[in-house]
Backbone as numpy.savetxt, mean C-alpha at the origin, in Angstrom:
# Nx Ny Nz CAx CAy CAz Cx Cy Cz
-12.33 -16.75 9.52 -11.79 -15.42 9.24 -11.31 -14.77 10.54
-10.35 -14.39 10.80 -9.68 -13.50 11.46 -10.50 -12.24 12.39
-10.95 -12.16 13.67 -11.66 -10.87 13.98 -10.31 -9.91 13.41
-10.40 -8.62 13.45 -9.45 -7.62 13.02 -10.03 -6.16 13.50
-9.19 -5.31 14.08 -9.95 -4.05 13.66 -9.13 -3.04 13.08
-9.39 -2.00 12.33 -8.85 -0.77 11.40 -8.65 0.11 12.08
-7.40 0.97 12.77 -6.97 2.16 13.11 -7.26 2.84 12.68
-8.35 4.04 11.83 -7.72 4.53 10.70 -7.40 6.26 10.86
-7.35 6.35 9.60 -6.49 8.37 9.38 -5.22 8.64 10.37
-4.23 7.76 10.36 -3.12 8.38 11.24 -2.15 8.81 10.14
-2.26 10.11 10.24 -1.23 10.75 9.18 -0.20 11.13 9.10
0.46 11.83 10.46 1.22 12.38 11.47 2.25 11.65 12.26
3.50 11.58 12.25 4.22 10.75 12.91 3.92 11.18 14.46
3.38 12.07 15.42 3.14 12.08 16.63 1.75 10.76 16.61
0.80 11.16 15.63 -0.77 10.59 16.18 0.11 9.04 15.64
0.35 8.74 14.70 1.04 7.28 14.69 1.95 6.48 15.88
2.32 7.43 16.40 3.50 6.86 17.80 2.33 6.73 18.48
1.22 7.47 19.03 -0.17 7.69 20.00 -0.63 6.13 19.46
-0.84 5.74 18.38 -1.61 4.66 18.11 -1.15 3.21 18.47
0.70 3.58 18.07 1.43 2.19 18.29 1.37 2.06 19.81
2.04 3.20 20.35 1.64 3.19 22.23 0.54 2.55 23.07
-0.86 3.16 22.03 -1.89 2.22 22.78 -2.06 0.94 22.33
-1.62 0.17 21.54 -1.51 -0.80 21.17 -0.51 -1.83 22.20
0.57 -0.94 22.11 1.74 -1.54 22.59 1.62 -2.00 23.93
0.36 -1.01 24.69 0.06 -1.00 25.68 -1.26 -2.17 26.02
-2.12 -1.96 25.05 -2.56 -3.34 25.09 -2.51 -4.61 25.14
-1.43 -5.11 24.58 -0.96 -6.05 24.30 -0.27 -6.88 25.58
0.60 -5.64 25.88 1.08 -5.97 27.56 0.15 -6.20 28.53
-1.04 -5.64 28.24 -2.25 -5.75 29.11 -2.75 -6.93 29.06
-2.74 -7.83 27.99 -2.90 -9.21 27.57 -4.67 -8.91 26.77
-4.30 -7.46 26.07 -5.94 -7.11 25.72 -5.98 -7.02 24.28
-6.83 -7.34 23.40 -6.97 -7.41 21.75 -6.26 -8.20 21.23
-5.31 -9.30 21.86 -4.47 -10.03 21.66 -5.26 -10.78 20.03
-6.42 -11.25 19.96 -7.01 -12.10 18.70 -7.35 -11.04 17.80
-6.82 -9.70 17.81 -7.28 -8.82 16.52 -6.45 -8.51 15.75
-6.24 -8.14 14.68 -5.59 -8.04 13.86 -5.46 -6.60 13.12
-4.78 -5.99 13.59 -4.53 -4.22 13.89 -4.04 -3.57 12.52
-4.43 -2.31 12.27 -3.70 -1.76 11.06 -4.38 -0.38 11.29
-3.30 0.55 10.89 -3.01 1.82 10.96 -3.43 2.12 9.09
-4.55 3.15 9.89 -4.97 3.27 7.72 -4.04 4.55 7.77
-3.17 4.73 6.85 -2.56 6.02 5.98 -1.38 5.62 6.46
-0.77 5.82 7.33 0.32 5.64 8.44 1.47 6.63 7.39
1.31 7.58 7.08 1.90 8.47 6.34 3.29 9.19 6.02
3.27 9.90 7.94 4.25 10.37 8.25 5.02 9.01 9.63
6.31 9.14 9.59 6.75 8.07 10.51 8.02 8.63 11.06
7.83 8.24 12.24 9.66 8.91 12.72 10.49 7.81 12.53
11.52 7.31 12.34 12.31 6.29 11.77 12.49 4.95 13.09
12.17 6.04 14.10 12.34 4.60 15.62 10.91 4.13 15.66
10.04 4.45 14.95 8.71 3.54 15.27 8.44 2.78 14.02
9.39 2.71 13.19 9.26 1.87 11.32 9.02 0.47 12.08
10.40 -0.20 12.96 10.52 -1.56 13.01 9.00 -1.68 14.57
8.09 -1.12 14.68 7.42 -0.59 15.80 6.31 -2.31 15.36
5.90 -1.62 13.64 4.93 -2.11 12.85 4.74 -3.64 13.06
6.15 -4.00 12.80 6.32 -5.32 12.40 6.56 -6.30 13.78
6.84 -5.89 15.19 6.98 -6.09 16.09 5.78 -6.34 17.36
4.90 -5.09 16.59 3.69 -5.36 17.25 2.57 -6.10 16.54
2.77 -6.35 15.24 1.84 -7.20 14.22 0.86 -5.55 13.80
1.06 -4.80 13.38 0.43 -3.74 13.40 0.49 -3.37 11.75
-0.21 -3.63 10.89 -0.22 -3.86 9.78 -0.60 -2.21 9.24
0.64 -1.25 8.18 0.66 -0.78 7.49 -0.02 -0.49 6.25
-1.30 0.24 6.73 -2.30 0.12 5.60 -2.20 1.55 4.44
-1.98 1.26 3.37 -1.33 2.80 2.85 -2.03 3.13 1.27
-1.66 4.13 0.65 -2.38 4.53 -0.46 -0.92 4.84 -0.99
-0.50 4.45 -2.23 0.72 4.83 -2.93 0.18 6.09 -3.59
-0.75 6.05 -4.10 -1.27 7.95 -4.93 -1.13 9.57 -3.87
-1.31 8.76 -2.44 -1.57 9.86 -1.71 0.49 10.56 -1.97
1.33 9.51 -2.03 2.53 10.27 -2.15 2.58 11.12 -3.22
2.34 11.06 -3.91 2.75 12.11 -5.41 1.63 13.04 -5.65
0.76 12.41 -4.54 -0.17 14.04 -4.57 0.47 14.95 -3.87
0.72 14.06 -2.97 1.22 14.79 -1.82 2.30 15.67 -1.49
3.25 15.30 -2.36 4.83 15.33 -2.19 5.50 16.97 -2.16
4.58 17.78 -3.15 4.92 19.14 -2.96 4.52 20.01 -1.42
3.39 19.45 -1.36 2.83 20.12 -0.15 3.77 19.49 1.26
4.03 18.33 1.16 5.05 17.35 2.23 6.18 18.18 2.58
6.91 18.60 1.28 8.47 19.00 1.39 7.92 20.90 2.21
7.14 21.50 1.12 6.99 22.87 1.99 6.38 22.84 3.30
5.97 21.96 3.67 5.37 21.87 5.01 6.20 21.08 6.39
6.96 20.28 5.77 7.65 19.36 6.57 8.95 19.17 6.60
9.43 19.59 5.07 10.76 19.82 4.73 11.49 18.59 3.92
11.80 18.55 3.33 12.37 18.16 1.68 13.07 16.78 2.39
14.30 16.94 3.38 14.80 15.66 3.92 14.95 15.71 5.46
13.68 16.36 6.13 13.47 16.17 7.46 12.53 15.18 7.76
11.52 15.72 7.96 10.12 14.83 7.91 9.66 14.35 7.32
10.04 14.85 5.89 9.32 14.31 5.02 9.98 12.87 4.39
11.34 13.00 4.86 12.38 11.68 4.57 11.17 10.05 4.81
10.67 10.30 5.92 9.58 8.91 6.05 8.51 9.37 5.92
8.06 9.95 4.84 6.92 9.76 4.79 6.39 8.86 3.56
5.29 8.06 3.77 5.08 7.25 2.78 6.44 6.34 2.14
6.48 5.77 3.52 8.20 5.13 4.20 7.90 3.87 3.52
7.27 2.99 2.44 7.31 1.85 2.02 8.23 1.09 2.13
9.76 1.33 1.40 10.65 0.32 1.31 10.90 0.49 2.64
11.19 1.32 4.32 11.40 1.19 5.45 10.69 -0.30 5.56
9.49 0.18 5.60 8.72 -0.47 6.71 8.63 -2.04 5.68
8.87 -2.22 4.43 9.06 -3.40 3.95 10.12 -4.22 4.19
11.11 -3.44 4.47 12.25 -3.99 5.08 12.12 -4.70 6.29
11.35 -4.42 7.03 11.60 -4.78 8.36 10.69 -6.13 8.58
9.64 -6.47 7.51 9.01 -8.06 6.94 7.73 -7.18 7.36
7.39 -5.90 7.51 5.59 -5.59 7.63 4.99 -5.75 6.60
3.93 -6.19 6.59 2.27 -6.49 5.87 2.05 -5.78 5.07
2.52 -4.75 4.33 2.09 -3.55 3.94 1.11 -4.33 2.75
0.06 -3.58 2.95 -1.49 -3.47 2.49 -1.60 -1.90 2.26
-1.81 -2.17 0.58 -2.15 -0.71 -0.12 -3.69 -1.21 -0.61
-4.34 0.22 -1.06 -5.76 0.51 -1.33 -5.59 1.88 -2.14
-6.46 2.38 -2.53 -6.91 3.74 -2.89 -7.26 4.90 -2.06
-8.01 4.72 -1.46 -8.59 5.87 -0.27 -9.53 6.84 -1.18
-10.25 5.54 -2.10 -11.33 6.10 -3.12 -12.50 6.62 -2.34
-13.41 7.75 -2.55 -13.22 8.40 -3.81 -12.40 9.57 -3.39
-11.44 9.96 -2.07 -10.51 10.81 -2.18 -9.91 11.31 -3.66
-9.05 9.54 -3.26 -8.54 9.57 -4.54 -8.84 8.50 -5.65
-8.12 8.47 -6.89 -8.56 7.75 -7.71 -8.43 5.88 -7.69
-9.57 5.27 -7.77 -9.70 3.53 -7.37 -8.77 3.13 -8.09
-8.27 4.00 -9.29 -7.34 3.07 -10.75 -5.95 2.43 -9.58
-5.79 1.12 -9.69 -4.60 0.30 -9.35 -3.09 0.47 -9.79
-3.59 0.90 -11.11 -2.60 0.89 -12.49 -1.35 2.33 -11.69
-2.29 3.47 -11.44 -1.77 4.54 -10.66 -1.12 4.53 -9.53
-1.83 3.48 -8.42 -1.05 3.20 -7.64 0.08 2.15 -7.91
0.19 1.57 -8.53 1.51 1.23 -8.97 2.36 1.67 -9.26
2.30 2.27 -10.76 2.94 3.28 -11.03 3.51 4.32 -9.85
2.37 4.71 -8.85 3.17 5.81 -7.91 3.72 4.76 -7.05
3.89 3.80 -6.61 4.67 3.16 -5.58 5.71 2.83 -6.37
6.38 2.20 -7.47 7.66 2.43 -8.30 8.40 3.15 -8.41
7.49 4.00 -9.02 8.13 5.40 -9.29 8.22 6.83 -8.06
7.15 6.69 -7.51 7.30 8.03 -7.08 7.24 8.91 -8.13
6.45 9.05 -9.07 6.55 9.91 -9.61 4.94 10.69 -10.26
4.83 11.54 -10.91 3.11 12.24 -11.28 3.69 11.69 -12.59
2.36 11.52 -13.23 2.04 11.30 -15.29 3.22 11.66 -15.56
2.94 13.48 -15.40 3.99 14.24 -16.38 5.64 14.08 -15.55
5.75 13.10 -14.82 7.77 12.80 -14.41 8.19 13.95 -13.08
7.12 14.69 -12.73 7.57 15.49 -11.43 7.44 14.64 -10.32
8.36 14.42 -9.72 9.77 15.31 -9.52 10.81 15.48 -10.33
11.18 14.46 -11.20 12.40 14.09 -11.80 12.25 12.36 -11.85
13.58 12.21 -13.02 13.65 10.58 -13.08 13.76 10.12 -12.03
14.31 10.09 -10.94 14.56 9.16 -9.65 13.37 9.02 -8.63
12.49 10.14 -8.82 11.18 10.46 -8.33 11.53 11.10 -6.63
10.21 11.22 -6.44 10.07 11.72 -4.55 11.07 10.86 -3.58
11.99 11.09 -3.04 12.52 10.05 -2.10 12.62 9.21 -2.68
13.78 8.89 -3.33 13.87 7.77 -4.35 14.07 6.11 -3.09
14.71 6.59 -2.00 14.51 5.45 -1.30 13.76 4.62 -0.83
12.54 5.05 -0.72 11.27 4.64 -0.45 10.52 3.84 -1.63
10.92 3.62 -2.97 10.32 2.83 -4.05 10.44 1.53 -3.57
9.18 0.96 -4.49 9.18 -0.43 -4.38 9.64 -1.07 -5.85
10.19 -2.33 -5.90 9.44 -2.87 -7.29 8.44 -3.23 -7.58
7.79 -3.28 -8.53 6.37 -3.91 -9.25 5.99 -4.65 -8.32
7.12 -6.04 -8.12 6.60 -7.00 -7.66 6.18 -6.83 -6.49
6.66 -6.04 -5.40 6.01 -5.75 -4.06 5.19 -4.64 -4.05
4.81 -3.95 -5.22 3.75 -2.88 -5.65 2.39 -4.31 -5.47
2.54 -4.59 -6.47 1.68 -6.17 -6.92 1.60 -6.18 -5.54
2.34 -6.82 -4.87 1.78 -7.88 -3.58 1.01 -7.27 -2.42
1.69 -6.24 -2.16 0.86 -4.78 -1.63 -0.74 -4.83 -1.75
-0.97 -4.58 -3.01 -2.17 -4.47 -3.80 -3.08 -5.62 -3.63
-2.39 -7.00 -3.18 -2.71 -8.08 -3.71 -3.23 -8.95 -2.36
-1.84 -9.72 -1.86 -1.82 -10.54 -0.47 -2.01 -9.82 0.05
-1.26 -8.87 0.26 -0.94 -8.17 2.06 -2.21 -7.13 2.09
-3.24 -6.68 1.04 -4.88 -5.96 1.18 -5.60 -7.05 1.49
-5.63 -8.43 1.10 -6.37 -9.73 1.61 -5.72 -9.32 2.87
-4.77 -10.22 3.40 -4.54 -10.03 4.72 -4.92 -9.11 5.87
-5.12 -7.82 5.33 -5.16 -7.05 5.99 -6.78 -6.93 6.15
-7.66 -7.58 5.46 -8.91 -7.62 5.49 -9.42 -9.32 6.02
-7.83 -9.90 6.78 -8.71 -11.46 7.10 -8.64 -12.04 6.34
-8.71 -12.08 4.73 -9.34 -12.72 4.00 -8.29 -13.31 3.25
-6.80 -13.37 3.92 -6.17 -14.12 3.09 -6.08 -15.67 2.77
-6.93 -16.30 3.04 -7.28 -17.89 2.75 -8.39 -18.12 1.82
-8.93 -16.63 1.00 -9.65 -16.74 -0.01 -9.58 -15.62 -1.09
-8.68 -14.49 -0.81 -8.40 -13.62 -1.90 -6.66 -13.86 -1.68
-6.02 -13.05 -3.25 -4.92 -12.09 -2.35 -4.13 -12.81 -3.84
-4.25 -13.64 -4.14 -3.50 -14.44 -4.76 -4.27 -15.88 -5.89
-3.26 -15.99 -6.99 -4.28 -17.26 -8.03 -3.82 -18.07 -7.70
-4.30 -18.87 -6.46 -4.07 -19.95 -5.87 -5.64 -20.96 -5.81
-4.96 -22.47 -5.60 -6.19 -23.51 -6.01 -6.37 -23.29 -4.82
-8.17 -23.06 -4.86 -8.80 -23.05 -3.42 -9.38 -21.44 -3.25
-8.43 -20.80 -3.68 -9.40 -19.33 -3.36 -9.98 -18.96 -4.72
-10.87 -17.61 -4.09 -11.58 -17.09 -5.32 -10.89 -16.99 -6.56
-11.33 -16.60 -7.63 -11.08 -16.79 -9.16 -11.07 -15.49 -9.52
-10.92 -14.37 -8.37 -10.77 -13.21 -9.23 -9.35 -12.34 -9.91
-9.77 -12.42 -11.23 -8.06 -11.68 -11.54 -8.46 -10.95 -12.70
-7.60 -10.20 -12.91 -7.83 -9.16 -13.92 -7.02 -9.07 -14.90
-6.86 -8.97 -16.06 -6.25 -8.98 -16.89 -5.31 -7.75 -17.67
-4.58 -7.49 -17.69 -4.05 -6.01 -18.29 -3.40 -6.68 -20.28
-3.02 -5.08 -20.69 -2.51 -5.55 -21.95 -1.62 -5.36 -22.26
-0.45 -5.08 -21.27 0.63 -5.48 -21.24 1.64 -6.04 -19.70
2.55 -6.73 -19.92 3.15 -7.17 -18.48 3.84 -5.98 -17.82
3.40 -5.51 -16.84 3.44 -4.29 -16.04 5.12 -4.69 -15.38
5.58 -5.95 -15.36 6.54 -6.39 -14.68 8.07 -6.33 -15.78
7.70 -5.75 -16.78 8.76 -5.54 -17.85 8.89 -4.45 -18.31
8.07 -3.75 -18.45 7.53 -2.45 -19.26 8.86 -1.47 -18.38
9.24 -0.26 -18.94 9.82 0.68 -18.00 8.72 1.43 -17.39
9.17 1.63 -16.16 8.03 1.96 -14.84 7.31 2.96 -15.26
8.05 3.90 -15.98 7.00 5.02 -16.05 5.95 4.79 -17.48
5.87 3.44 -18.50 5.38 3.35 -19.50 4.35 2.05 -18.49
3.95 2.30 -17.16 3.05 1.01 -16.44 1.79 2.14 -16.67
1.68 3.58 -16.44 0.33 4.27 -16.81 -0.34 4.09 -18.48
0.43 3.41 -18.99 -0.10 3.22 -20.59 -0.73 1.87 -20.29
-1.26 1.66 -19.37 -1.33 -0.03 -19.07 -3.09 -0.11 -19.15
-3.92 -0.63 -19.82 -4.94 -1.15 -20.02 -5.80 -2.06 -19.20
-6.90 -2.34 -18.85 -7.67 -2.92 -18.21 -8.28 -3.99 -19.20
-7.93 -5.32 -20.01 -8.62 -5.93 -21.18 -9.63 -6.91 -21.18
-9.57 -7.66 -19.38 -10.56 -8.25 -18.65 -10.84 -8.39 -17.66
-11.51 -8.54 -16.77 -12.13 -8.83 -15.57 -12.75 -10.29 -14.83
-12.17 -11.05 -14.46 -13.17 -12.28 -13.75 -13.03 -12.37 -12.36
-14.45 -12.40 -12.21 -14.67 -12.68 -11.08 -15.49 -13.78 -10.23
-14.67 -14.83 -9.31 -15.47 -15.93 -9.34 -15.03 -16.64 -10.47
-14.00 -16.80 -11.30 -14.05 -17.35 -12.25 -15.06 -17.29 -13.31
-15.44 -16.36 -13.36 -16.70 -15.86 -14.77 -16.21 -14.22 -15.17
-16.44 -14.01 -16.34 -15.91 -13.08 -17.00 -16.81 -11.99 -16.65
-16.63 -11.00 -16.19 -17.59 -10.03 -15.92 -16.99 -8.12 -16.81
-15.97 -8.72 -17.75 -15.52 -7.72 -18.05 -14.12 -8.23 -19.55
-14.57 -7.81 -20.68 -13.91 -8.03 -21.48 -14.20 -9.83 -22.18
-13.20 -10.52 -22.03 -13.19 -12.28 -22.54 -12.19 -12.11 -23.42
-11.90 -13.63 -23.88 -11.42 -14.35 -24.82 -11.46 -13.53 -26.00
-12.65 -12.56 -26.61 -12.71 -11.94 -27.75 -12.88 -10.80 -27.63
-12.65 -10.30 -26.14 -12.61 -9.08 -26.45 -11.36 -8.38 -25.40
């Protein structure tokens, strides 16, 4: 397993530049070189430190719910397409080939997956605020890199991608089952999405075959 260590709470595109700097600075130093770095929230971003991530191996650790909580308070505080343009910069910083590793930031906020999906698609709350195109419509992901987010790149970002992350022969057996394909559905009908089993280890610890 990978030593690694967790940056975390950088919310702020100043304290995020502060973090990549000392990093950046490490590195040149020939220091932490075997760790495996990640910025928890990495929230706000100024647009010259996006490709920063992927350059320094500095892995983008993020919560898709915190945007659509967030998003009213973002625009009156930061401004609608100033600052707030990168914040919760996903498709940026996916662009540029970073790690991005999502989580919850439970019990802040809520552990449900289903939600953070839904808000990394959409950008959007239950009831459709902002509108159909959602918060910064540029910043959406599809499912499928919602999924992988959630999936590989949270293994990875915890080391552990040579035994979670993915249903591959050789790693753990944990997967979960929903009751409908989240990858077809229209995005905003992925919160109608069900939990119908659970295995873990390859043993059912939640739902089965009959139920």
């Amino acid at each position: 397993m990978a030593r690694r260590l967790a940056v975390a709470h950088e919310r702020a595109d100043r304290a995020n530049r502060m973090v990549l700097d000392a990093l950046e600075a490490s590195r040149k130093a020939g220091k932490g070189l075997h760790l495996r770095h990640r910025i928890e929230h990495a929230q706000v971003l100024d647009p010259h430190d996006i490709p920063r991530f992927v350059e320094l191996g500095v892995i983008p650790s993020m919560q898709p719910i915190h945007a659509t909580q967030d998003m009213l308070l973002s625009d009156k505080h930061w401004g609608s397409r100033s600052r707030s343009r990168y914040a919760y910069a996903w498709r940026s910083l996916q662009q540029t080939s970073a790690p991005l590793a999502f989580g919850s930031d439970a019990p802040v906020e809520t552990p449900d997956v289903i939600q953070g999906i839904h808000a990394a698609v959409t950008r959007c709350r239950a009831d459709g605020t902002p509108g159909v195109d959602g918060w910064i419509p540029e910043e959406r992901l599809t499912v499928e890199e919602a999924v992988w987010a959630y999936t590989v790149g949270a293994a990875y970002a915890a080391g552990q991608e040579n035994e979670q992350g993915s249903i591959t022969p050789g790693k753990l057996a944990d997967l979960t089952i929903l009751s409908q394909d989240i990858f077809r559905v229209n995005p905003m009908a992925i919160l109608e999405t069900d939990v119908t089993g659970t295995v873990v280890g390859g043993e059912f610890v939640y739902g089965g075959a009959e139920g």
